[in-house]
Protein backbone atom coordinates (compact mmCIF):
# COMPACT_ATOMS: atom_id res chain seq x y z
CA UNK A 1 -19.91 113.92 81.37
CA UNK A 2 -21.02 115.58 84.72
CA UNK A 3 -19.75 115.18 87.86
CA UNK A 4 -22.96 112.56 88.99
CA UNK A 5 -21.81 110.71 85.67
CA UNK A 6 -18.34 109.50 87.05
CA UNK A 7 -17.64 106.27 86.97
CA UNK A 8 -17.49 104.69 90.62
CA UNK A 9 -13.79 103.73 89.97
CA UNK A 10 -12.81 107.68 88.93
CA UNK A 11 -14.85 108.61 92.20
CA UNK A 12 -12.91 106.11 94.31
CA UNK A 13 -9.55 107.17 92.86
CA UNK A 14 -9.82 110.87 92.96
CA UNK A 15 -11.12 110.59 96.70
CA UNK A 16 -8.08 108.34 97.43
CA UNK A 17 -5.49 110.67 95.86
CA UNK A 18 -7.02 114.18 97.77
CA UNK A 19 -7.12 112.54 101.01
CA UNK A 20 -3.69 111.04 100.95
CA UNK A 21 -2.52 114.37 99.57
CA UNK A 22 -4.45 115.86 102.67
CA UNK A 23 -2.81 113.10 104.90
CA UNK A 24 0.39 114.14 103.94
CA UNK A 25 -0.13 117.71 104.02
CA UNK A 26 -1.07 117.41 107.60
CA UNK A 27 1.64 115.35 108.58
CA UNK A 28 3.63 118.24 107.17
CA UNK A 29 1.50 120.78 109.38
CA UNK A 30 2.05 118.34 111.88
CA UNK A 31 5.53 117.91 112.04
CA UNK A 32 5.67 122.19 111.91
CA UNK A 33 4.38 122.35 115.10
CA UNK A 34 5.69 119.37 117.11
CA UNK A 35 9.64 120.04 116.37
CA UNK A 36 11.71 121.71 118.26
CA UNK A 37 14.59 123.58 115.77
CA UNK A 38 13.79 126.06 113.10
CA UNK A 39 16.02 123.56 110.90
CA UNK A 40 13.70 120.66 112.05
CA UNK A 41 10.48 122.83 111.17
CA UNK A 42 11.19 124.29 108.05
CA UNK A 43 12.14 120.80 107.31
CA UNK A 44 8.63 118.64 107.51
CA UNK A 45 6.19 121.27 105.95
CA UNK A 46 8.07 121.31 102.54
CA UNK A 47 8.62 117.61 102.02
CA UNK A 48 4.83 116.84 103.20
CA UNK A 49 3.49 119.99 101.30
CA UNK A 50 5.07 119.04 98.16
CA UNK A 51 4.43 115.45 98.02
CA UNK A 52 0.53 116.13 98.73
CA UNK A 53 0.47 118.99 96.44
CA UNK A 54 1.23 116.42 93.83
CA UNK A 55 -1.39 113.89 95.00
CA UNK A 56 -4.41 116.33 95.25
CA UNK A 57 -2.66 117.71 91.80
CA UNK A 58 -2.96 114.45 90.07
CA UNK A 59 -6.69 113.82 91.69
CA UNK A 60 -7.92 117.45 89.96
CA UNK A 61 -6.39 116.36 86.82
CA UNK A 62 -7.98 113.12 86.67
CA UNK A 63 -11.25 114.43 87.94
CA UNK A 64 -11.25 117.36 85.39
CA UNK A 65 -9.92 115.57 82.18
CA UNK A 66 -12.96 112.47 83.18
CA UNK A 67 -15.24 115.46 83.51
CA UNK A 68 -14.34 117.06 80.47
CA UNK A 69 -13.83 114.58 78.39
CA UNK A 70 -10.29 115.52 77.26
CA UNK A 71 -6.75 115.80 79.27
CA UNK A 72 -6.74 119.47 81.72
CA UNK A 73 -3.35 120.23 81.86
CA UNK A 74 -3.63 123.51 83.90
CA UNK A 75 -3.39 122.00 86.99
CA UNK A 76 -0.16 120.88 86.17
CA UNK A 77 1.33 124.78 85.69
CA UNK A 78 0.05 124.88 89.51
CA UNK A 79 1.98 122.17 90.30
CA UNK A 80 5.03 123.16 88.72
CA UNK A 81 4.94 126.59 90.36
CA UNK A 82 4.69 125.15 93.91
CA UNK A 83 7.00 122.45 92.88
CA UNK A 84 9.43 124.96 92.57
CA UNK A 85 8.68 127.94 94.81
CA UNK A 86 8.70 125.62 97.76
CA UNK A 87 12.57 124.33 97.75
CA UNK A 88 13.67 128.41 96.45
CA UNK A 89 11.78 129.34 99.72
CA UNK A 90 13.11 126.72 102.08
CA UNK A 91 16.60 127.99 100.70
CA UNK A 92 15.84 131.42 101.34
CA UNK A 93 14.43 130.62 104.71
CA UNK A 94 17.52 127.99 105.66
CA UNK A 95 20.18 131.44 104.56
CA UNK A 96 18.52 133.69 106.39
CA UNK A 97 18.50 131.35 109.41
CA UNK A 98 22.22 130.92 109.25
CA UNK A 99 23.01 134.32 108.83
CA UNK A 100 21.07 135.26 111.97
CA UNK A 101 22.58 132.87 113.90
CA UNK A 102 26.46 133.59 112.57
CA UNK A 103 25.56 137.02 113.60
CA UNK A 104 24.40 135.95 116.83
CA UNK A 105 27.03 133.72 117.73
CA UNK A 106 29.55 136.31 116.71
CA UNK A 107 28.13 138.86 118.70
CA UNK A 108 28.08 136.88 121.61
CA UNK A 109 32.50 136.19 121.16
CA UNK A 110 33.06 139.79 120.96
CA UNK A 111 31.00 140.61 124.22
CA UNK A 112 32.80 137.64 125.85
CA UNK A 113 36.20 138.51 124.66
CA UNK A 114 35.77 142.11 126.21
């Protein structure tokens, strides 16, 4: 089957699934730039990214495996990695944010206590 062969109902429901993985992959972009807090930022991107990683996931495997004729699971080692690179880097992110700001806020009692 070729891509002009798709069925109108495959069409419809890939299209749906990459544009509301899209959707909320923006909303994640979004929510980066409108909050205040590094906390708050680092926050939006990874719930939004990961949930619309999955949806445009799903919509390549079900365009692929109806274009192919048999089930693509490659996407799926894509989605796994992101799936769980994302939360290991919002960890890595959140320590690194704390330690700065322990080391800021300790700084800032010694200067005051002298």
């Amino acid at each position: 089957m070729t891509p002009p062969d798709l069925p109108a109902w495959a069409c419809v429901a890939v299209g749906l699934l990459a544009l509301a993985g899209a959707a909320l992959s923006f909303l994640g972009a979004v929510g980066l730039c409108s909050f205040r807090t590094f906390y708050e930022r680092v926050h939006a991107p990874t719930l939004g990214a990961t949930l619309g990683m999955a949806l445009i996931v799903a919509a390549s495997i079900l365009f692929f495996t109806l274009v192919e004729g048999r089930f693509m699971p490659r996407e799926l080692l894509i989605g796994v990695f992101l799936t769980v690179t994302t939360p290991v880097t919002l960890i890595l992110l959140g320590r690194a944010a704390l330690f700065r700001d322990r080391t800021e806020f300790t700084r800032e009692e010694t200067s005051d206590d002298t």
